CSV table of C-alpha atoms and ligand atoms in Angstrom, one decimal:
chain,number,residue,atom,x,y,z
A,1,UNK,CA,9.9,17.8,1.3
A,2,UNK,CA,10.7,14.6,3.9
A,3,UNK,CA,11.4,11.6,1.5
A,4,UNK,CA,9.3,9.2,1.6
A,5,UNK,CA,9.5,5.5,1.8
A,6,UNK,CA,6.5,3.6,-0.7
A,7,UNK,CA,8.5,0.2,-1.3
A,8,UNK,CA,9.2,-1.6,1.0
A,9,UNK,CA,11.8,-4.8,0.8
A,10,UNK,CA,12.6,-8.2,3.3
A,11,UNK,CA,16.0,-8.8,2.9
A,12,UNK,CA,17.2,-12.2,3.9
A,13,UNK,CA,20.6,-12.9,4.4
A,14,UNK,CA,21.7,-16.4,4.7
A,15,UNK,CA,25.3,-17.5,5.8
A,16,UNK,CA,28.0,-17.7,3.1
A,17,UNK,CA,30.9,-15.4,2.1
A,18,UNK,CA,29.2,-13.7,-0.2
A,19,UNK,CA,26.8,-12.2,2.2
A,20,UNK,CA,29.2,-9.6,2.3
A,21,UNK,CA,27.4,-8.2,-1.1
A,22,UNK,CA,24.4,-8.0,0.7
A,23,UNK,CA,25.7,-5.3,2.0
A,24,UNK,CA,26.5,-3.6,-1.1
A,25,UNK,CA,23.5,-4.3,-2.1
A,26,UNK,CA,22.1,-2.6,0.8
A,27,UNK,CA,23.4,1.1,-0.2
A,28,UNK,CA,22.0,0.7,-3.7
A,29,UNK,CA,18.2,-1.0,-2.6
A,30,UNK,CA,18.0,2.7,0.0
A,31,UNK,CA,19.6,4.7,-2.6
A,32,UNK,CA,17.1,3.0,-5.1
A,33,UNK,CA,14.2,4.8,-2.3
A,34,UNK,CA,13.7,1.0,-1.3
A,35,UNK,CA,12.7,0.8,2.3
A,36,UNK,CA,14.4,-1.9,3.7
A,37,UNK,CA,14.4,-4.6,6.5
A,38,UNK,CA,17.5,-7.3,7.0
A,39,UNK,CA,16.7,-10.0,8.7
A,40,UNK,CA,19.5,-12.8,9.1
A,41,UNK,CA,20.4,-16.1,9.9
A,42,UNK,CA,22.8,-16.8,13.0
A,43,UNK,CA,25.2,-18.3,10.7
A,44,UNK,CA,24.5,-15.2,8.3
A,45,UNK,CA,25.8,-13.6,11.6
A,46,UNK,CA,29.4,-14.8,11.3
A,47,UNK,CA,30.6,-13.6,8.6
A,48,UNK,CA,28.9,-10.1,8.4
A,49,UNK,CA,27.1,-8.7,11.3
A,50,UNK,CA,24.3,-6.7,11.5
A,51,UNK,CA,26.0,-3.7,12.7
A,52,UNK,CA,27.3,-3.5,9.2
A,53,UNK,CA,22.9,-3.9,8.1
A,54,UNK,CA,22.2,-1.7,10.3
A,55,UNK,CA,24.0,1.3,9.9
A,56,UNK,CA,23.0,1.1,5.8
A,57,UNK,CA,19.5,0.2,5.9
A,58,UNK,CA,19.0,2.8,8.9
A,59,UNK,CA,17.3,0.1,10.9
A,60,UNK,CA,17.5,-2.3,13.7
A,61,UNK,CA,18.4,-5.7,11.5
A,62,UNK,CA,16.1,-8.8,13.3
A,63,UNK,CA,17.4,-12.2,14.3
A,64,UNK,CA,15.3,-13.8,16.2
A,65,UNK,CA,12.1,-14.9,16.4
A,66,UNK,CA,10.9,-13.6,19.7
A,67,UNK,CA,12.8,-9.9,19.5
A,68,UNK,CA,10.9,-7.8,21.3
A,69,UNK,CA,11.4,-4.7,19.1
A,70,UNK,CA,8.6,-6.2,17.7
A,71,UNK,CA,6.1,-5.5,19.7
A,72,UNK,CA,2.3,-7.3,21.3
A,73,UNK,CA,2.8,-9.0,17.8
A,74,UNK,CA,4.1,-12.5,16.4
A,75,UNK,CA,7.2,-10.8,14.4
A,76,UNK,CA,7.7,-14.1,11.3
A,77,UNK,CA,3.7,-12.5,10.8
A,78,UNK,CA,4.4,-8.6,11.7
A,79,UNK,CA,7.7,-8.2,9.5
A,80,UNK,CA,6.4,-10.6,6.2
A,81,UNK,CA,3.4,-8.2,7.0
A,82,UNK,CA,4.9,-4.8,6.1
A,83,UNK,CA,7.0,-5.4,3.2
A,84,UNK,CA,6.3,-5.8,-0.6
A,85,UNK,CA,8.7,-8.6,-1.4
A,86,UNK,CA,11.5,-10.7,0.5
A,87,UNK,CA,15.0,-11.2,-1.6
A,88,UNK,CA,16.9,-13.5,0.4
A,89,UNK,CA,20.9,-13.5,-1.0
A,90,UNK,CA,22.6,-14.6,-0.7
A,91,UNK,CA,20.7,-18.0,-0.3
A,92,UNK,CA,22.9,-20.9,1.1
A,93,UNK,CA,21.6,-24.1,-0.2
A,94,UNK,CA,20.7,-25.5,3.8
A,95,UNK,CA,18.5,-22.4,3.4
A,96,UNK,CA,16.7,-22.9,-0.1
A,97,UNK,CA,16.3,-27.3,1.0
A,98,UNK,CA,14.1,-25.5,4.1
A,99,UNK,CA,11.8,-23.3,2.3
A,100,UNK,CA,11.6,-25.2,-0.1
A,101,UNK,CA,9.9,-28.2,2.0
A,102,UNK,CA,8.3,-25.5,4.2
A,103,UNK,CA,10.4,-25.5,7.5
A,104,UNK,CA,10.2,-22.7,10.0
A,105,UNK,CA,12.6,-23.0,12.6
A,106,UNK,CA,14.3,-19.2,13.2
A,107,UNK,CA,13.1,-15.7,12.0
A,108,UNK,CA,13.8,-15.7,8.5
A,109,UNK,CA,12.1,-19.3,7.5
A,110,UNK,CA,9.4,-18.7,9.1
A,111,UNK,CA,9.1,-15.4,8.3
A,112,UNK,CA,9.3,-17.0,4.4
A,113,UNK,CA,6.4,-19.3,4.9
A,114,UNK,CA,3.8,-17.4,7.0
A,115,UNK,CA,4.2,-14.3,3.3
A,116,UNK,CA,1.8,-12.9,1.7
A,117,UNK,CA,3.6,-11.3,-1.0
A,118,UNK,CA,6.9,-12.3,-3.9
A,119,UNK,CA,9.9,-14.0,-2.8
A,120,UNK,CA,13.0,-13.8,-4.9
A,121,UNK,CA,15.8,-16.2,-3.8
A,122,UNK,CA,19.4,-15.3,-5.3
A,123,UNK,CA,21.7,-18.2,-4.3
A,124,UNK,CA,25.4,-19.4,-3.7
A,125,UNK,CA,27.4,-22.0,-2.9
A,126,UNK,CA,29.7,-23.8,-4.1
A,127,UNK,CA,29.2,-25.7,-8.0
A,128,UNK,CA,29.4,-28.6,-6.5
A,129,UNK,CA,26.4,-28.0,-4.3
A,130,UNK,CA,24.9,-26.4,-6.7
A,131,UNK,CA,24.9,-29.2,-9.4
A,132,UNK,CA,24.1,-31.2,-6.4
A,133,UNK,CA,21.4,-33.5,-7.4
A,134,UNK,CA,19.0,-32.5,-4.0
A,135,UNK,CA,19.5,-28.7,-4.1
A,136,UNK,CA,18.5,-28.9,-7.7
A,137,UNK,CA,15.5,-31.0,-6.9
A,138,UNK,CA,14.7,-27.9,-3.8
A,139,UNK,CA,15.0,-25.1,-6.6
A,140,UNK,CA,12.8,-27.5,-8.5
A,141,UNK,CA,10.5,-27.1,-6.2
A,142,UNK,CA,10.6,-23.0,-5.6
A,143,UNK,CA,10.1,-22.3,-9.0
A,144,UNK,CA,6.9,-25.0,-8.8
A,145,UNK,CA,6.1,-22.7,-6.1
A,146,UNK,CA,5.9,-19.3,-8.0
A,147,UNK,CA,9.4,-18.7,-6.2
A,148,UNK,CA,11.5,-16.4,-8.2
A,149,UNK,CA,15.5,-18.0,-8.4
A,150,UNK,CA,17.6,-15.4,-10.0
A,151,UNK,CA,21.4,-16.5,-11.0
A,152,UNK,CA,23.3,-17.9,-10.1
A,153,UNK,CA,26.4,-16.7,-12.2
A,154,UNK,CA,29.4,-18.6,-13.4
A,155,UNK,CA,33.0,-17.6,-12.7
A,156,UNK,CA,35.7,-17.8,-9.9
A,157,UNK,CA,34.5,-19.2,-6.7
A,158,UNK,CA,35.8,-18.1,-3.3
A,159,UNK,CA,36.7,-21.1,-2.3
A,160,UNK,CA,39.0,-21.1,-5.3
A,161,UNK,CA,37.1,-23.6,-7.7
A,162,UNK,CA,35.2,-22.3,-11.2
A,163,UNK,CA,32.0,-22.8,-11.8
A,164,UNK,CA,28.4,-22.0,-11.2
A,165,UNK,CA,27.5,-21.0,-7.8
A,166,UNK,CA,28.4,-17.3,-7.6
A,167,UNK,CA,26.1,-15.1,-6.3
A,168,UNK,CA,24.5,-12.2,-9.0
A,169,UNK,CA,26.0,-8.6,-8.7
A,170,UNK,CA,24.3,-6.6,-6.9
A,171,UNK,CA,23.1,-3.9,-9.5
A,172,UNK,CA,21.2,-7.4,-11.0
A,173,UNK,CA,19.1,-8.3,-7.9
A,174,UNK,CA,18.8,-4.7,-8.0
A,175,UNK,CA,17.6,-4.5,-11.3
A,176,UNK,CA,15.3,-7.8,-10.0
A,177,UNK,CA,14.1,-6.1,-7.4
A,178,UNK,CA,12.6,-2.8,-9.0
A,179,UNK,CA,10.8,-5.3,-11.9
A,180,UNK,CA,8.6,-6.0,-8.8
A,181,UNK,CA,6.7,-3.3,-8.2
A,182,UNK,CA,4.8,-1.1,-10.4
A,183,UNK,CA,5.6,1.4,-12.4
A,184,UNK,CA,5.5,4.9,-10.8
A,185,UNK,CA,4.1,7.3,-12.9
A,186,UNK,CA,3.3,10.1,-9.5
A,187,UNK,CA,7.0,10.0,-8.7
A,188,UNK,CA,7.6,12.9,-6.5
A,189,UNK,CA,3.5,14.4,-7.3
A,190,UNK,CA,1.2,15.1,-4.9
A,191,UNK,CA,-1.8,12.9,-4.4
A,192,UNK,CA,-5.3,14.1,-1.7
A,193,UNK,CA,-7.5,11.1,-0.8
A,194,UNK,CA,-10.2,11.6,1.5
A,195,UNK,CA,-11.8,8.3,3.4
A,196,UNK,CA,-14.4,7.0,5.8
A,197,UNK,CA,-17.4,8.7,7.1
A,198,UNK,CA,-18.0,12.1,8.4
A,199,UNK,CA,-20.0,13.1,12.0
A,200,UNK,CA,-21.8,16.6,12.1
A,201,UNK,CA,-22.1,16.3,15.8
A,202,UNK,CA,-25.9,17.2,17.7
A,203,UNK,CA,-24.4,17.8,21.0
A,204,UNK,CA,-21.6,16.4,22.6
A,205,UNK,CA,-22.4,13.0,22.6
A,206,UNK,CA,-24.8,12.4,19.8
A,207,UNK,CA,-24.1,12.6,15.9
A,208,UNK,CA,-24.9,12.1,12.5
A,209,UNK,CA,-22.6,9.5,10.7
A,210,UNK,CA,-22.5,6.7,8.3
A,211,UNK,CA,-21.2,2.9,7.8
A,212,UNK,CA,-18.3,3.5,5.7
A,213,UNK,CA,-15.3,1.8,7.1
A,214,UNK,CA,-12.6,4.0,5.1
A,215,UNK,CA,-11.2,0.6,3.5
A,216,UNK,CA,-12.1,1.4,0.1
A,217,UNK,CA,-10.2,5.2,0.9
A,218,UNK,CA,-7.8,3.6,2.8
A,219,UNK,CA,-6.9,1.4,-0.2
A,220,UNK,CA,-7.1,4.3,-3.1
A,221,UNK,CA,-4.1,5.8,-0.4
A,222,UNK,CA,-2.3,3.1,-0.8
A,223,UNK,CA,-2.4,2.3,-4.0
A,224,UNK,CA,-1.4,6.2,-5.2
A,225,UNK,CA,1.5,6.1,-2.4
A,226,UNK,CA,2.8,3.3,-3.8
A,227,UNK,CA,2.1,5.1,-7.6
A,228,UNK,CA,5.6,7.2,-5.8
A,229,UNK,CA,3.3,9.6,-5.0
A,230,UNK,CA,3.4,11.7,-1.6
A,231,UNK,CA,-0.3,11.3,-0.5
A,232,UNK,CA,-2.3,13.4,2.3
A,233,UNK,CA,-5.1,11.3,3.4
A,234,UNK,CA,-7.9,13.7,5.3
A,235,UNK,CA,-10.0,10.8,6.9
A,236,UNK,CA,-13.4,10.8,9.3
A,237,UNK,CA,-13.3,8.4,12.0
A,238,UNK,CA,-11.9,4.8,11.1
A,239,UNK,CA,-10.9,2.2,13.0
A,240,UNK,CA,-8.2,1.1,10.6
A,241,UNK,CA,-4.6,2.0,10.6
A,242,UNK,CA,-3.9,4.2,8.3
A,243,UNK,CA,-1.5,3.4,5.6
A,244,UNK,CA,2.4,4.1,6.4
A,245,UNK,CA,4.4,6.6,4.5
A,246,UNK,CA,1.5,8.7,3.9
A,247,UNK,CA,0.3,12.2,5.3
A,248,UNK,CA,-2.9,11.7,7.5
A,249,UNK,CA,-5.0,14.9,8.4
A,250,UNK,CA,-7.9,13.4,10.9
A,251,UNK,CA,-11.1,15.5,11.2
A,252,UNK,CA,-14.7,14.2,11.8
A,253,UNK,CA,-17.2,17.0,10.5
A,254,UNK,CA,-17.6,17.9,6.5
A,255,UNK,CA,-16.4,21.9,7.1
A,256,UNK,CA,-13.1,19.8,8.6
A,257,UNK,CA,-12.4,17.9,5.7
A,258,UNK,CA,-13.2,20.6,3.2
A,259,UNK,CA,-11.0,22.7,5.3
A,260,UNK,CA,-7.9,20.0,5.1
A,261,UNK,CA,-9.0,19.3,1.6
A,262,UNK,CA,-8.2,23.3,0.6
A,263,UNK,CA,-5.2,22.8,2.8
A,264,UNK,CA,-3.8,20.9,1.1
A,265,UNK,CA,-5.4,21.0,-2.1
A,266,UNK,CA,-2.2,23.5,-3.4
A,267,UNK,CA,-0.1,21.8,-5.8
A,268,UNK,CA,-1.8,18.6,-6.2
A,269,UNK,CA,-1.8,16.8,-9.3
A,270,UNK,CA,-5.0,13.9,-8.2
A,271,UNK,CA,-7.4,14.0,-5.6
A,272,UNK,CA,-9.7,11.5,-4.8
A,273,UNK,CA,-12.4,11.8,-3.1
A,274,UNK,CA,-13.8,8.6,-1.3
A,275,UNK,CA,-15.0,10.1,1.7
A,276,UNK,CA,-18.3,9.2,2.0
A,277,UNK,CA,-19.4,13.1,2.8
A,278,UNK,CA,-22.4,14.2,5.3
A,279,UNK,CA,-25.0,15.6,2.6
A,280,UNK,CA,-26.5,17.6,5.4
A,281,UNK,CA,-25.4,18.9,9.2
A,282,UNK,CA,-27.3,20.1,11.7
A,283,UNK,CA,-28.0,24.0,11.5
A,284,UNK,CA,-27.3,24.0,15.3
A,285,UNK,CA,-24.7,21.6,17.9
A,286,UNK,CA,-26.3,21.7,21.0
A,287,UNK,CA,-23.9,23.0,23.7
A,288,UNK,CA,-25.0,20.6,26.2
A,289,UNK,CA,-26.8,17.2,26.0
A,290,UNK,CA,-29.8,17.1,25.3
A,291,UNK,CA,-32.2,16.1,27.4
A,292,UNK,CA,-35.0,14.1,26.4
A,293,UNK,CA,-39.1,15.1,26.7
A,294,UNK,CA,-41.7,13.9,26.2
A,295,UNK,CA,-42.5,16.2,22.9
A,296,UNK,CA,-41.0,15.3,19.3
A,297,UNK,CA,-37.6,17.0,18.1
A,298,UNK,CA,-37.2,18.8,15.3
A,299,UNK,CA,-33.7,19.1,14.0
A,300,UNK,CA,-32.7,21.5,11.4
A,301,UNK,CA,-30.3,20.2,8.7
A,302,UNK,CA,-28.7,22.3,6.6
A,303,UNK,CA,-26.9,21.5,3.7
A,304,UNK,CA,-22.3,20.6,3.7
A,305,UNK,CA,-20.7,22.1,0.9
A,306,UNK,CA,-19.7,19.9,-1.5
A,307,UNK,CA,-16.1,19.5,-0.8
A,308,UNK,CA,-15.6,17.4,-4.8
A,309,UNK,CA,-17.1,19.7,-6.6
A,310,UNK,CA,-15.1,22.9,-4.8
A,311,UNK,CA,-11.8,21.4,-5.6
A,312,UNK,CA,-12.9,20.4,-9.3
A,313,UNK,CA,-14.8,24.1,-9.5
A,314,UNK,CA,-10.8,25.6,-8.6
A,315,UNK,CA,-8.8,27.3,-11.7
A,316,UNK,CA,-6.2,24.7,-12.6
A,317,UNK,CA,-8.0,21.5,-10.6
A,318,UNK,CA,-6.0,18.9,-9.9
A,319,UNK,CA,-7.2,15.1,-11.5
A,320,UNK,CA,-10.5,14.7,-10.2
A,321,UNK,CA,-11.9,10.8,-9.1
A,322,UNK,CA,-15.5,10.8,-7.1
A,323,UNK,CA,-17.0,7.9,-6.0
A,324,UNK,CA,-20.8,7.2,-6.0
A,325,UNK,CA,-22.9,4.7,-4.2
A,326,UNK,CA,-25.8,4.2,-5.9
A,327,UNK,CA,-28.5,1.9,-5.1
A,328,UNK,CA,-30.2,1.5,-8.2
A,329,UNK,CA,-29.0,2.9,-11.9
A,330,UNK,CA,-26.0,2.9,-11.0
A,331,UNK,CA,-24.8,4.3,-14.4
A,332,UNK,CA,-27.6,7.4,-15.1
A,333,UNK,CA,-26.9,8.6,-11.6
A,334,UNK,CA,-22.7,7.9,-11.3
A,335,UNK,CA,-22.3,9.9,-14.8
A,336,UNK,CA,-25.1,12.5,-14.2
A,337,UNK,CA,-23.1,13.0,-10.8
A,338,UNK,CA,-19.9,13.3,-12.5
A,339,UNK,CA,-21.3,15.4,-15.1
A,340,UNK,CA,-22.5,17.8,-12.4
A,341,UNK,CA,-19.3,18.0,-10.2
A,342,UNK,CA,-17.5,18.7,-13.3
A,343,UNK,CA,-14.7,15.8,-12.9
A,344,UNK,CA,-13.7,13.7,-15.2
A,345,UNK,CA,-13.9,9.8,-13.4
A,346,UNK,CA,-16.1,8.8,-11.1
A,347,UNK,CA,-16.3,5.4,-9.5
A,348,UNK,CA,-19.7,3.5,-8.9
A,349,UNK,CA,-20.5,0.7,-6.5
A,350,UNK,CA,-24.3,-0.5,-5.8
A,351,UNK,CA,-23.9,0.8,-1.7
A,352,UNK,CA,-25.6,-3.1,-0.3
A,353,UNK,CA,-22.6,-4.4,-1.7
A,354,UNK,CA,-19.2,-2.3,-0.4
A,355,UNK,CA,-20.3,-1.4,2.5
A,356,UNK,CA,-18.2,-2.7,5.3
A,357,UNK,CA,-16.6,-5.4,3.3
A,358,UNK,CA,-13.3,-6.3,2.0
A,359,UNK,CA,-14.3,-7.0,-1.8
A,360,UNK,CA,-16.3,-4.7,-4.0
A,361,UNK,CA,-18.1,-4.8,-8.0
A,362,UNK,CA,-17.2,-1.4,-9.0
A,363,UNK,CA,-16.9,0.0,-12.9
A,364,UNK,CA,-14.9,3.2,-13.6
A,365,UNK,CA,-17.2,6.0,-15.8
A,366,UNK,CA,-15.4,8.8,-17.7
A,367,UNK,CA,-16.6,10.4,-20.4
A,368,UNK,CA,-15.5,7.4,-22.8
A,369,UNK,CA,-18.5,5.7,-20.4
A,370,UNK,CA,-18.5,2.7,-18.3
A,371,UNK,CA,-15.3,0.6,-17.8
A,372,UNK,CA,-16.4,-2.7,-14.7
A,373,UNK,CA,-14.1,-4.4,-13.5
A,374,UNK,CA,-14.2,-7.7,-12.1
A,375,UNK,CA,-15.2,-8.3,-8.2
A,376,UNK,CA,-11.8,-8.3,-6.6
A,377,UNK,CA,-10.5,-7.0,-2.8
A,378,UNK,CA,-10.7,-3.2,-2.3
A,379,UNK,CA,-7.0,-3.2,-2.8
A,380,UNK,CA,-6.7,-4.4,-6.2
A,381,UNK,CA,-9.5,-2.6,-7.3
A,382,UNK,CA,-8.1,0.8,-5.5
A,383,UNK,CA,-5.0,-0.4,-7.8
A,384,UNK,CA,-6.6,-0.5,-11.2
A,385,UNK,CA,-9.1,2.7,-10.4
A,386,UNK,CA,-5.4,4.9,-10.0
A,387,UNK,CA,-4.0,2.8,-12.8
A,388,UNK,CA,-7.1,4.2,-15.0
A,389,UNK,CA,-7.5,7.1,-13.5
A,390,UNK,CA,-3.3,8.1,-14.8
A,391,UNK,CA,-4.5,7.4,-18.2
A,392,UNK,CA,-7.0,9.4,-18.0
A,393,UNK,CA,-5.0,12.1,-16.7
A,394,UNK,CA,-2.0,11.4,-18.6
A,395,UNK,CA,-4.3,11.9,-21.6
A,396,UNK,CA,-5.2,15.2,-20.4
A,397,UNK,CA,-2.1,16.4,-19.7
A,398,UNK,CA,-2.3,16.7,-16.1
A,399,UNK,CA,0.5,14.1,-15.7
B,1,CTP,N1,-18.5,14.2,-1.9
B,1,CTP,C1,-18.1,15.4,-1.4
B,1,CTP,N2,-18.5,16.6,-0.3
B,1,CTP,C2,-19.6,16.4,0.1
B,1,CTP,C3,-21.0,15.3,-0.4
B,1,CTP,C4,-20.2,14.2,-1.5
B,1,CTP,O1,-17.0,15.4,-1.7
B,1,CTP,N3,-20.3,17.3,0.4
B,1,CTP,C5,-18.1,13.6,-2.1
B,1,CTP,C6,-17.7,12.2,-1.9
B,1,CTP,O2,-16.6,11.9,-1.3
B,1,CTP,C7,-18.1,11.4,-3.3
B,1,CTP,C8,-19.1,11.8,-4.5
B,1,CTP,O3,-19.0,13.8,-3.8
B,1,CTP,O4,-16.9,11.6,-4.4
B,1,CTP,C9,-20.9,11.5,-3.7
B,1,CTP,O5,-21.3,12.9,-4.3
B,1,CTP,P1,-23.0,13.2,-3.0
B,1,CTP,O6,-23.3,14.1,-4.6
B,1,CTP,O7,-22.5,13.4,-2.1
B,1,CTP,O8,-23.0,11.2,-3.2
B,1,CTP,P2,-24.4,11.3,-2.5
B,1,CTP,O9,-24.0,11.6,-1.7
B,1,CTP,O10,-24.5,9.7,-3.2
B,1,CTP,O11,-25.6,11.4,-3.7
B,1,CTP,P3,-27.1,11.6,-3.6
B,1,CTP,O12,-27.6,11.2,-1.9
B,1,CTP,O13,-27.6,12.5,-3.9
B,1,CTP,O14,-27.1,9.9,-4.5
C-alpha cells in the first residue's frame, strides 16, 4: 500500500543561525508522516540552502511570492489553503514584528496573513533581542491573536552569550505540531465513502439525476482521512476537487457505484454511504438519442440495488453509516430507515435545508436515540459525525 500523508504542515524558515535545526525538524516531521511544505525567507536562504530542505521534505521549497510552480493561482492563498497548520521555526525578531503587525511583503509573511489554520511560532534570537520590550510587545500581540508561541529555551547561544532565546529542540517542536492534529483512531485502516448524485442514463445525452452537490460526502472523506484512514471515495459526478490523499473511484450510475463499492469494501472497517443514489433507473437506455414526437412518452423505471443495505448484509460488515434526507418527521423516518437497512448509525437532515449549501443541520441517530449537532459548516459536522461513528465502532469492537 502506498504511504498516505494526511497531515500537512507549512514550515516557514526565517533568517537565523538556528535555521540548521529546522532541517532536523523537517526530517522528524516527515518520519512522523506529516507532509511538509517548506517556505523560506530570503534571509533564511543565507543560512541554509533550499536544496537541503527540498531533499529532506521531498518537495520543492518555495521562496518567492511569484513562484511559477504554483499554477494559475496566488501562491500565498494556495499555500495557506493546502496545509492544516503553519509553524515558523526559527522565527526571527524581525519576522515576529512583521506578522504581529499584519505586514505582508514576501511569500511567507503573506501566507501567514492569509492563513485560515493554526499558527505556531518558535522564536530564536539573541537574549537581548528576546528581552527587548518591542519584541515582547510583539509576542504579546501574537498571543492575543491566538498564535501559539513555542519556547524559546535558555542556554548557550550561537553568539557565545548565555540566556533565553535558543530555538527549542526539534523533538519538542514535533510534539507541539502533533498536538495540533486530531488523534488518528483510523490509522492504517480502510474506509469507503460514497458521495454525490448518480446519473441514470435515458439515452446518450439525457438522464435522471438529483441536486446533491457531493459537498457532505467529500467533507466526510476528508474527516476520515484526517483520522488516519486510507479512504476510498466512490463519487458520482460533482464539480468538486476531490480531497488529497484519497483513492478516488469516479462513477456515474447507481449500478457502477454498487460495483465500485463492492470492489473496495473488502477489509474496510467503516462505510459511509453519503451519496444520493437514485432509487430507480430506466429499465432500458436507448442506444440513440430519443426523437420527440407528439405522443406522450412513458419511461419504465426499475428499482436500483440498495448499496448500503448490501454492504450491511455482508458476512462481517464494516461499521455502516447511512444518510437520510427527509422532508418531514425526521426522527421516525430516519430511525426506521436505520433499522430496515440493518445499520448502526444514520445521519438525518431535512432535505430542503442542506442541498448545495455549505452549512447544514444534522441529527445523528443510533440505537441509543437522537444526537442533534449544532448548525455548522459541512466539514465541522463531518468531523463530529466521524468522531461519533468511531466511538460507536469502538463500543461494538469493530475498531
Ligand atoms: N443508498 C444506497 N443505495 C441506494 C439507495 C440509497 O446506498 N440504491 C443509501 C444512501 O447513500 C443513503 C441511504 O441509503 O445513505 C438513503 O436511504 P434511502 O432509503 O435511499 O433514502 P431515500 O432515497 O431518501 O428513501 P425514501 O425515498 O424512501 O425516503
